[in-house]
Amino acid sequence: MLNMNNNAHRLKREILVRLTKIQLEGKLDEAVDNIPKELAPFGSTSIRCCIYHDREIIRQRVIARLGWSLEEYDDNKRIAEYAKEALAREKPIWPIHTVIDEACNACVRSHYMVTNVCQACLARPCQTNCGRKAIEVKDGRSHIDSDKCVSCGLCLQNCPYKAIIKIPVPCEEACPVGAITKNENGKERIDYQKCISCGNCMRECPFGALVDKSQLFDVVKHIMAGKNVVAMYAPAAAAQFRVESGQLEGALLACGFSGVVEVALGADITADREAQEFEERAKQGDKMMTTSCCPAYVRAVRLHVPQLADCISTTHTPMHYSAEIAKKEYPGCITVFIGPCLAKRQEGMDDELVDYVISIEEIGSLFIAKNIDVAKVESVPGKKLPTSSGRNFAKSGGVAQSVKMRLKDTSLLKEAIIDGLDKAGIKRLIEFGKINAGELPLKDDTPNLIEVMSCQGGCISGPLVVTNPKVALMQLGKYAEKGVPV
């Protein structure tokens, strides 16, 4: 996994901060077109061939931060014109992420390569284990015939010197469903009809060529207009900031939100209802039930493992129930979910109670733009405390544990956790789907409650976080401790 502490991540944040500052200052028309020049000034070291190319890529990054797709990019239009159109926009526009063609490095296709560490040894396990006879030894080193190679990886696995390496295409490698492929020019394209919006491609591309379309601009627009905008922050968001209870609420109110709802309250509702649903399904003889709170997982099943579709819990997600709470407490409000997840944007577009979904990256940038130090903000306690288990929804295993705690009888419970939807995770889903469809036998150890998280480690490891997942896990533990018992 590409560490979040990198130049691509920092550039993305810097663009968000600058754009938000000039929006708050009312200087969009006069200042927004200068952002590429400010971030790539003459005399600075260029990343690409020249400063002008760098500026063009930054220009497109700014347009994505304004919430626009780059597949229909117009290089004759000023950024200010895109900003003006964004101000007139009534709602976010699908799809939820996009590809910056100019930023894509057109990586060569994934392949295996023999390095100069090769010793041309007597055993030659790379050659003897290759079923395609794609390896020959000449000039004192093994060589791979790319026309014969099928990328099985057996040569890499068997080389005692680790002299064979895999050269990946990071975004393609990270996509669990094959939704990213090259076009005729070698540039990457997303098949949105296959994509599950997990965000793995964005997280892994070292060139930052795959980006989310920000909704922060729209949210700030409504706040500046004095509208009733309510923030709903996910447990994973609370784990990103080293603050005391109530300080995040205070910081969000200081940003101009008229109200704040803790999504862990919605998680408690989800857990209550999923526990009830599990018991009802068990009585009627269902083979298994899976959790429903991860939208990337739900979309993966709908598109790629339909045999498992009727196993997904029909209970709504914590975001939905939190939006219900917000609409009831703040009639006529605009609801804004804050979390670490790209797929939540897709879910938000499909849920009439959710108006906008912004990331932890975006809310962090808003704090910076408004000079708000969350750790120094006065605490504003929430109206109601959620349970510790509701707050623990953000970590792998937390949802299943929360449901388990609410069951009347756990004697027949057999739980399983799928911690991350990589290619191996998708294979496990397919296996469960075949069991559900009767294509594979139901065994005594087949789980009947399955929690699935698209991100390994849970939501605290989402593609749009700002804190190292290990640190976030510790923060989540402190945050969850202060919740009430079930």
Coordinates of C-alpha atoms in Angstrom, one line a residue:
M1 CA 0.0 0.0 0.0
L2 CA 1.4 3.4 -1.0
N3 CA 2.1 5.4 2.2
M4 CA -0.1 8.5 2.4
N5 CA 2.9 10.6 3.4
N6 CA 4.0 11.5 -0.2
N7 CA 4.2 14.5 -2.6
A8 CA 1.0 13.6 -4.5
H9 CA -1.0 13.6 -1.3
R10 CA 0.5 16.9 -0.2
L11 CA -0.1 18.6 -3.5
K12 CA -3.7 17.4 -3.4
R13 CA -4.2 18.9 0.0
E14 CA -2.4 22.2 -0.9
I15 CA -4.8 22.7 -3.9
L16 CA -7.8 22.0 -1.6
V17 CA -6.6 24.6 1.0
R18 CA -5.8 27.3 -1.6
L19 CA -9.0 26.8 -3.5
T20 CA -11.1 26.9 -0.3
K21 CA -9.3 30.0 1.0
I22 CA -10.0 32.0 -2.1
Q23 CA -13.6 30.8 -2.2
L24 CA -14.1 32.0 1.4
E25 CA -12.4 35.3 0.6
G26 CA -14.7 35.8 -2.4
K27 CA -11.7 36.0 -4.8
L28 CA -12.4 33.1 -7.1
D29 CA -12.6 35.0 -10.4
E30 CA -9.4 36.9 -9.8
A31 CA -7.3 34.3 -8.1
V32 CA -8.3 30.8 -9.0
D33 CA -6.5 30.8 -12.4
N34 CA -3.2 31.6 -10.6
I35 CA -3.1 28.5 -8.5
P36 CA -1.1 26.5 -11.2
K37 CA 1.5 29.3 -11.4
E38 CA 1.8 29.6 -7.7
L39 CA 2.3 25.9 -7.2
A40 CA 4.7 25.5 -10.2
P41 CA 6.6 28.8 -10.3
F42 CA 9.5 29.5 -12.7
G43 CA 12.7 28.3 -11.1
S44 CA 11.2 25.3 -9.4
T45 CA 12.1 21.8 -10.3
S46 CA 9.6 20.3 -12.7
I47 CA 8.1 16.9 -12.2
R48 CA 7.3 16.3 -15.8
C49 CA 9.1 17.6 -18.9
C50 CA 8.8 21.2 -18.0
I51 CA 7.0 23.7 -15.7
Y52 CA 4.3 24.3 -18.3
H53 CA 3.4 20.6 -18.3
D54 CA 3.3 20.7 -14.5
R55 CA 1.0 23.7 -14.6
E56 CA -1.4 22.0 -17.0
I57 CA -1.7 19.0 -14.7
I58 CA -2.2 21.2 -11.7
R59 CA -4.9 23.1 -13.6
Q60 CA -6.7 19.8 -14.2
R61 CA -6.3 18.9 -10.5
V62 CA -8.0 22.2 -9.6
I63 CA -10.9 21.5 -11.9
A64 CA -11.4 18.0 -10.3
R65 CA -11.3 19.8 -6.9
L66 CA -14.2 21.9 -8.2
G67 CA -16.2 18.7 -8.7
W68 CA -15.9 18.2 -12.5
S69 CA -14.9 15.2 -14.5
L70 CA -11.9 15.4 -16.8
E71 CA -13.1 13.1 -19.4
E72 CA -14.7 16.1 -21.1
Y73 CA -12.0 18.6 -20.2
D74 CA -11.9 21.8 -22.3
D75 CA -8.4 23.4 -22.2
N76 CA -9.8 26.6 -23.7
K77 CA -12.0 27.3 -20.6
R78 CA -10.6 29.3 -17.7
I79 CA -10.6 27.6 -14.3
A80 CA -12.7 30.6 -13.2
E81 CA -15.4 29.6 -15.7
Y82 CA -15.4 26.1 -14.2
A83 CA -15.8 27.7 -10.7
K84 CA -18.7 29.9 -11.9
E85 CA -20.5 26.8 -13.2
A86 CA -19.8 25.0 -10.0
L87 CA -21.4 27.8 -8.0
A88 CA -24.5 27.4 -10.1
R89 CA -24.5 23.6 -9.8
E90 CA -27.5 22.2 -7.8
K91 CA -26.0 18.8 -6.9
P92 CA -23.0 16.6 -7.4
I93 CA -22.5 15.0 -10.8
W94 CA -21.7 11.3 -11.4
P95 CA -19.2 9.7 -11.7
I96 CA -17.5 10.3 -8.4
H97 CA -13.9 10.1 -9.5
T98 CA -12.0 10.8 -12.7
V99 CA -8.7 10.3 -14.5
I100 CA -6.2 13.1 -15.3
D101 CA -5.0 11.9 -18.6
E102 CA -2.0 14.3 -18.6
A103 CA -0.9 13.0 -15.2
C104 CA -1.1 9.3 -16.2
N105 CA 2.4 7.9 -16.8
A106 CA 1.1 5.3 -19.3
C107 CA 3.0 2.6 -17.3
V108 CA 4.2 -0.4 -19.3
R109 CA 2.0 -3.5 -18.8
S110 CA 2.6 -5.5 -15.7
H111 CA 5.4 -8.0 -16.2
Y112 CA 8.2 -10.0 -14.5
M113 CA 11.8 -9.0 -15.0
V114 CA 15.1 -10.7 -14.2
T115 CA 17.6 -8.4 -12.4
N116 CA 21.4 -8.6 -12.4
V117 CA 21.2 -10.4 -9.1
C118 CA 20.6 -13.6 -11.1
Q119 CA 23.4 -16.1 -10.7
A120 CA 22.5 -18.5 -13.5
C121 CA 22.6 -21.2 -10.9
L122 CA 22.7 -25.0 -11.5
A123 CA 19.2 -25.6 -10.0
R124 CA 17.5 -23.1 -12.2
P125 CA 14.2 -23.4 -10.4
C126 CA 12.8 -20.4 -12.3
Q127 CA 13.2 -22.4 -15.6
T128 CA 12.2 -25.8 -14.3
N129 CA 9.0 -24.4 -12.6
C130 CA 7.9 -22.5 -15.7
G131 CA 5.1 -24.5 -17.4
R132 CA 5.2 -22.2 -20.4
K133 CA 8.9 -22.7 -21.0
A134 CA 9.3 -18.9 -21.1
I135 CA 12.7 -18.8 -19.4
E136 CA 16.1 -19.5 -20.9
V137 CA 19.6 -18.9 -19.6
K138 CA 22.0 -17.1 -21.7
D139 CA 25.0 -14.7 -21.2
G140 CA 25.1 -15.8 -17.5
R141 CA 21.5 -14.8 -16.7
S142 CA 18.0 -16.0 -17.0
H143 CA 15.8 -14.2 -19.6
I144 CA 12.0 -14.2 -19.8
D145 CA 10.3 -14.4 -23.2
S146 CA 7.4 -11.9 -22.8
D147 CA 5.5 -13.6 -25.7
K148 CA 5.3 -16.9 -23.8
C149 CA 5.0 -15.6 -20.2
V150 CA 1.5 -15.6 -18.7
S151 CA 2.6 -13.8 -15.5
C152 CA 1.9 -16.7 -13.2
G153 CA 4.7 -15.6 -10.9
L154 CA 6.2 -19.1 -10.3
C155 CA 9.7 -17.9 -11.3
L156 CA 9.6 -15.1 -8.7
Q157 CA 8.4 -17.5 -6.0
N158 CA 11.1 -20.1 -6.7
C159 CA 14.2 -18.0 -7.2
P160 CA 16.4 -18.4 -4.1
Y161 CA 18.2 -15.1 -4.8
K162 CA 15.0 -13.1 -5.2
A163 CA 16.5 -12.0 -8.5
I164 CA 13.2 -11.8 -10.3
I165 CA 10.8 -8.9 -9.6
K166 CA 7.4 -8.0 -10.7
I167 CA 6.9 -4.6 -12.4
P168 CA 3.3 -3.7 -11.7
V169 CA 0.8 -1.2 -13.0
P170 CA -0.1 0.1 -9.5
C171 CA -3.7 1.2 -10.3
E172 CA -4.5 -2.0 -12.2
E173 CA -2.9 -4.2 -9.6
A174 CA -4.9 -2.5 -6.9
C175 CA -8.3 -2.8 -8.6
P176 CA -10.0 -6.0 -7.3
V177 CA -12.5 -6.2 -10.2
G178 CA -10.6 -5.3 -13.3
A179 CA -12.3 -1.9 -13.8
I180 CA -9.1 -0.1 -15.0
T181 CA -7.5 -0.8 -18.3
K182 CA -5.3 1.0 -20.9
N183 CA -6.8 2.8 -23.9
E184 CA -5.1 2.8 -27.3
N185 CA -2.6 5.3 -26.1
G186 CA -1.6 3.3 -23.1
K187 CA -3.4 5.7 -20.6
E188 CA -5.6 4.3 -17.9
R189 CA -9.4 4.4 -18.2
I190 CA -12.0 3.5 -15.6
D191 CA -15.0 1.3 -16.6
Y192 CA -17.6 2.9 -14.3
Q193 CA -20.0 0.0 -15.0
K194 CA -17.5 -2.4 -13.4
C195 CA -16.0 0.0 -10.8
I196 CA -17.0 -0.5 -7.1
S197 CA -15.7 2.9 -6.0
C198 CA -13.3 1.3 -3.5
G199 CA -10.7 4.0 -4.1
N200 CA -7.8 1.6 -4.3
C201 CA -6.6 3.0 -7.6
M202 CA -6.5 6.6 -6.3
R203 CA -4.6 5.4 -3.2
E204 CA -2.0 3.5 -5.2
C205 CA -1.3 5.6 -8.2
P206 CA 2.1 7.3 -7.5
F207 CA 1.4 10.0 -10.1
G208 CA -1.9 11.0 -8.6
A209 CA -3.6 10.5 -11.9
L210 CA -6.8 9.1 -10.5
V211 CA -8.6 11.6 -8.3
D212 CA -12.0 12.0 -6.6
K213 CA -14.3 14.8 -7.6
S214 CA -14.5 17.0 -4.6
Q215 CA -17.8 18.2 -3.1
L216 CA -16.2 20.6 -0.6
F217 CA -16.7 23.5 -3.0
D218 CA -20.5 22.9 -3.0
V219 CA -20.6 22.6 0.8
V220 CA -18.7 25.8 1.4
K221 CA -20.9 27.5 -1.1
H222 CA -24.1 26.6 0.9
I223 CA -22.4 27.6 4.2
M224 CA -21.4 31.0 2.8
A225 CA -25.0 31.5 1.6
G226 CA -26.2 31.1 5.2
K227 CA -28.1 27.9 4.6
N228 CA -28.9 25.3 7.3
V229 CA -26.0 22.8 6.7
V230 CA -25.6 19.9 9.1
A231 CA -22.4 17.9 9.4
M232 CA -22.5 14.1 10.1
Y233 CA -19.1 12.8 11.0
A234 CA -18.3 9.1 10.8
P235 CA -16.4 7.3 13.6
A236 CA -13.4 7.0 11.2
A237 CA -13.4 10.8 11.0
A238 CA -13.2 11.2 14.8
A239 CA -10.2 8.8 14.8
Q240 CA -8.3 11.1 12.5
F241 CA -7.8 14.0 14.9
R242 CA -6.1 13.9 18.3
V243 CA -8.8 15.7 20.1
E244 CA -10.9 15.4 23.2
S245 CA -14.6 14.5 23.1
G246 CA -16.6 17.4 21.7
Q247 CA -13.7 19.3 20.1
L248 CA -14.5 17.9 16.6
E249 CA -18.1 19.1 17.1
G250 CA -16.8 22.5 18.1
A251 CA -14.5 22.7 15.1
L252 CA -17.3 21.8 12.7
L253 CA -19.6 24.5 14.2
A254 CA -16.7 27.0 13.9
C255 CA -16.6 26.1 10.2
G256 CA -20.1 27.4 9.8
F257 CA -22.1 24.2 10.1
S258 CA -25.4 24.8 11.8
G259 CA -25.5 21.4 13.5
V260 CA -23.5 18.3 14.0
V261 CA -24.6 14.6 14.2
E262 CA -22.3 11.8 15.3
V263 CA -22.7 9.0 12.8
A264 CA -22.0 6.4 15.5
L265 CA -25.6 7.1 16.6
G266 CA -26.7 5.8 13.2
A267 CA -24.3 2.9 13.7
D268 CA -26.2 1.9 16.8
I269 CA -29.5 1.8 14.9
T270 CA -27.8 -0.3 12.2
A271 CA -26.4 -2.7 14.7
D272 CA -29.8 -3.1 16.5
R273 CA -31.6 -3.8 13.3
E274 CA -29.0 -6.1 11.8
A275 CA -29.1 -8.2 15.0
Q276 CA -32.9 -8.4 14.7
E277 CA -32.6 -9.3 11.0
F278 CA -30.0 -11.9 11.6
E279 CA -32.2 -13.7 14.1
E280 CA -35.2 -13.5 11.8
R281 CA -33.1 -14.9 8.9
A282 CA -31.8 -17.7 11.1
K283 CA -35.3 -18.7 12.0
Q284 CA -36.4 -18.9 8.4
G285 CA -33.3 -21.0 7.5
D286 CA -31.2 -18.6 5.5
K287 CA -27.7 -19.9 5.0
M288 CA -25.9 -16.6 5.8
M289 CA -26.3 -12.8 6.1
T290 CA -23.6 -10.2 5.4
T291 CA -23.3 -6.8 6.8
S292 CA -24.5 -3.8 4.6
C293 CA -22.6 -0.8 5.8
C294 CA -19.7 -0.8 3.3
P295 CA -21.1 0.5 0.0
A296 CA -18.0 -0.7 -2.0
Y297 CA -18.8 -4.2 -0.9
V298 CA -22.5 -3.9 -1.7
R299 CA -21.7 -2.6 -5.2
A300 CA -19.1 -5.4 -5.7
V301 CA -21.9 -8.0 -5.0
R302 CA -24.4 -6.3 -7.2
L303 CA -22.0 -6.1 -10.1
H304 CA -19.7 -9.1 -9.7
V305 CA -21.2 -11.6 -7.3
P306 CA -25.0 -11.6 -7.8
Q307 CA -25.3 -15.0 -6.2
L308 CA -24.7 -13.3 -2.9
A309 CA -27.0 -10.4 -3.3
D310 CA -29.9 -11.8 -1.3
C311 CA -27.5 -12.4 1.7
I312 CA -26.8 -8.7 2.1
S313 CA -28.6 -7.3 5.1
T314 CA -31.6 -5.1 4.1
T315 CA -30.8 -2.8 7.0
H316 CA -29.7 0.7 6.1
T317 CA -26.3 2.1 6.7
P318 CA -25.2 4.4 9.6
M319 CA -25.0 7.3 7.2
H320 CA -28.7 6.8 6.2
Y321 CA -29.9 6.7 9.8
S322 CA -27.8 9.6 10.8
A323 CA -29.3 11.6 7.9
E324 CA -32.8 10.7 9.3
I325 CA -31.7 12.1 12.7
A326 CA -30.4 15.2 11.1
K327 CA -33.5 15.9 8.9
K328 CA -35.7 15.4 12.0
E329 CA -33.6 17.6 14.4
Y330 CA -32.9 20.3 11.7
P331 CA -35.9 20.5 9.4
G332 CA -35.1 21.5 5.9
C333 CA -31.3 21.1 6.4
I334 CA -28.6 20.2 3.9
T335 CA -26.9 17.0 5.1
V336 CA -23.2 16.5 4.7
F337 CA -21.6 13.2 5.6
I338 CA -17.9 13.4 6.5
G339 CA -15.9 10.2 6.2
P340 CA -12.9 8.4 4.7
C341 CA -14.6 6.7 1.8
L342 CA -15.0 7.3 -1.9
A343 CA -17.9 4.8 -2.2
K344 CA -19.9 6.8 0.3
R345 CA -20.2 9.4 -2.4
Q346 CA -22.0 6.9 -4.6
E347 CA -24.2 5.9 -1.8
G348 CA -25.0 9.5 -1.0
M349 CA -26.1 10.1 -4.6
D350 CA -28.5 7.1 -4.3
D351 CA -29.9 8.3 -0.9
E352 CA -32.4 11.2 -1.0
L353 CA -31.6 12.0 2.6
V354 CA -27.9 12.7 2.0
D355 CA -27.1 15.8 0.1
Y356 CA -23.3 15.8 0.1
V357 CA -20.4 13.5 1.0
I358 CA -17.0 15.1 1.8
S359 CA -13.8 13.3 2.8
I360 CA -11.6 13.6 5.9
E361 CA -9.0 15.2 3.5
E362 CA -11.5 17.9 2.6
I363 CA -12.7 18.7 6.1
G364 CA -9.1 18.9 7.2
S365 CA -8.4 21.3 4.4
L366 CA -11.3 23.4 5.5
F367 CA -9.9 23.6 9.0
I368 CA -6.6 24.8 7.6
A369 CA -8.2 27.3 5.3
K370 CA -10.2 28.8 8.2
N371 CA -7.2 28.7 10.6
I372 CA -9.0 26.3 13.0
D373 CA -6.7 24.2 15.2
V374 CA -9.0 21.4 16.2
A375 CA -7.0 20.6 19.3
K376 CA -7.5 24.1 20.7
V377 CA -11.2 24.4 20.0
E378 CA -13.6 24.5 22.9
S379 CA -15.4 21.3 23.4
V380 CA -19.1 21.2 22.4
P381 CA -20.6 17.9 23.7
G382 CA -23.1 16.1 21.5
K383 CA -26.8 15.9 22.5
K384 CA -26.5 12.1 22.9
L385 CA -23.7 9.7 23.4
P386 CA -23.6 6.6 21.1
T387 CA -22.4 3.2 22.4
S388 CA -18.7 2.2 22.3
S389 CA -19.7 -0.5 19.8
G390 CA -21.3 2.0 17.5
R391 CA -18.0 4.0 17.4
N392 CA -16.1 0.8 16.8
F393 CA -17.8 0.4 13.4
A394 CA -14.8 2.1 11.9
K395 CA -12.4 -0.9 12.5
S396 CA -12.4 -4.3 10.9
G397 CA -14.5 -6.7 13.0
G398 CA -16.3 -3.8 14.7
V399 CA -19.6 -4.2 12.9
A400 CA -19.8 -8.0 13.5
Q401 CA -18.9 -7.5 17.1
S402 CA -21.5 -4.8 17.5
V403 CA -24.2 -7.1 16.0
K404 CA -23.1 -10.0 18.1
M405 CA -23.4 -8.0 21.3
R406 CA -27.1 -7.4 20.6
L407 CA -28.1 -11.0 19.8
K408 CA -30.3 -12.7 22.3
D409 CA -28.7 -16.1 21.5
T410 CA -25.2 -16.5 20.1
S411 CA -24.9 -20.3 20.3
L412 CA -25.6 -20.7 16.6
L413 CA -23.5 -17.7 15.5
K414 CA -20.6 -18.5 13.2
E415 CA -19.0 -15.2 12.1
A416 CA -16.3 -14.4 9.5
I417 CA -14.5 -11.2 8.7
I418 CA -13.4 -10.3 5.2
D419 CA -10.8 -7.6 5.9
G420 CA -10.2 -5.9 2.6
L421 CA -11.6 -6.4 -0.8
D422 CA -8.5 -7.1 -2.8
K423 CA -8.5 -9.8 -5.4
A424 CA -8.3 -12.5 -2.7
G425 CA -11.3 -10.9 -0.9
I426 CA -13.4 -11.0 -4.1
K427 CA -12.5 -14.7 -4.5
R428 CA -13.9 -15.4 -1.0
L429 CA -17.1 -13.5 -1.9
I430 CA -17.5 -15.7 -5.0
E431 CA -17.0 -18.8 -2.9
F432 CA -19.7 -17.7 -0.4
G433 CA -21.9 -16.8 -3.4
K434 CA -21.6 -20.3 -4.8
I435 CA -22.5 -21.8 -1.4
N436 CA -25.5 -19.6 -1.2
A437 CA -26.5 -20.6 -4.7
G438 CA -26.1 -24.3 -3.9
E439 CA -23.1 -24.7 -6.3
L440 CA -20.8 -25.6 -3.3
P441 CA -21.8 -27.6 -0.2
L442 CA -22.8 -25.9 3.0
K443 CA -20.3 -27.1 5.6
D444 CA -20.5 -27.1 9.4
D445 CA -18.0 -24.4 9.6
T446 CA -19.6 -22.2 6.9
P447 CA -20.1 -18.8 8.6
N448 CA -23.7 -17.4 8.8
L449 CA -22.7 -13.8 9.7
I450 CA -20.1 -12.2 7.4
E451 CA -18.7 -8.8 7.9
V452 CA -17.1 -7.3 4.8
M453 CA -14.9 -4.2 4.7
S454 CA -13.5 -3.0 1.4
C455 CA -10.5 -1.4 3.1
Q456 CA -8.1 -3.6 5.1
G457 CA -8.3 -2.6 8.7
G458 CA -11.7 -1.0 8.2
C459 CA -12.8 2.6 7.5
I460 CA -9.9 4.0 9.4
S461 CA -7.8 2.9 6.4
G462 CA -10.0 4.4 3.8
P463 CA -8.6 6.0 0.6
L464 CA -9.3 9.6 1.8
V465 CA -7.9 9.6 5.3
V466 CA -5.2 11.9 6.7
T467 CA -3.7 9.8 9.5
N468 CA -1.7 6.7 9.5
P469 CA -4.1 3.7 10.1
K470 CA -2.1 2.5 13.1
V471 CA -2.3 5.8 14.8
A472 CA -6.0 6.1 13.8
L473 CA -6.7 2.7 15.4
M474 CA -5.2 3.9 18.7
Q475 CA -7.2 7.1 18.5
L476 CA -10.4 5.2 17.7
G477 CA -9.8 3.1 20.8
K478 CA -9.7 6.2 23.0
Y479 CA -12.7 7.7 21.3
A480 CA -14.8 4.4 21.6
E481 CA -13.9 4.0 25.3
K482 CA -16.0 7.1 26.0
G483 CA -19.1 5.7 24.5
V484 CA -21.8 4.2 26.6
P485 CA -22.2 0.4 27.1
V486 CA -24.7 -1.5 24.9

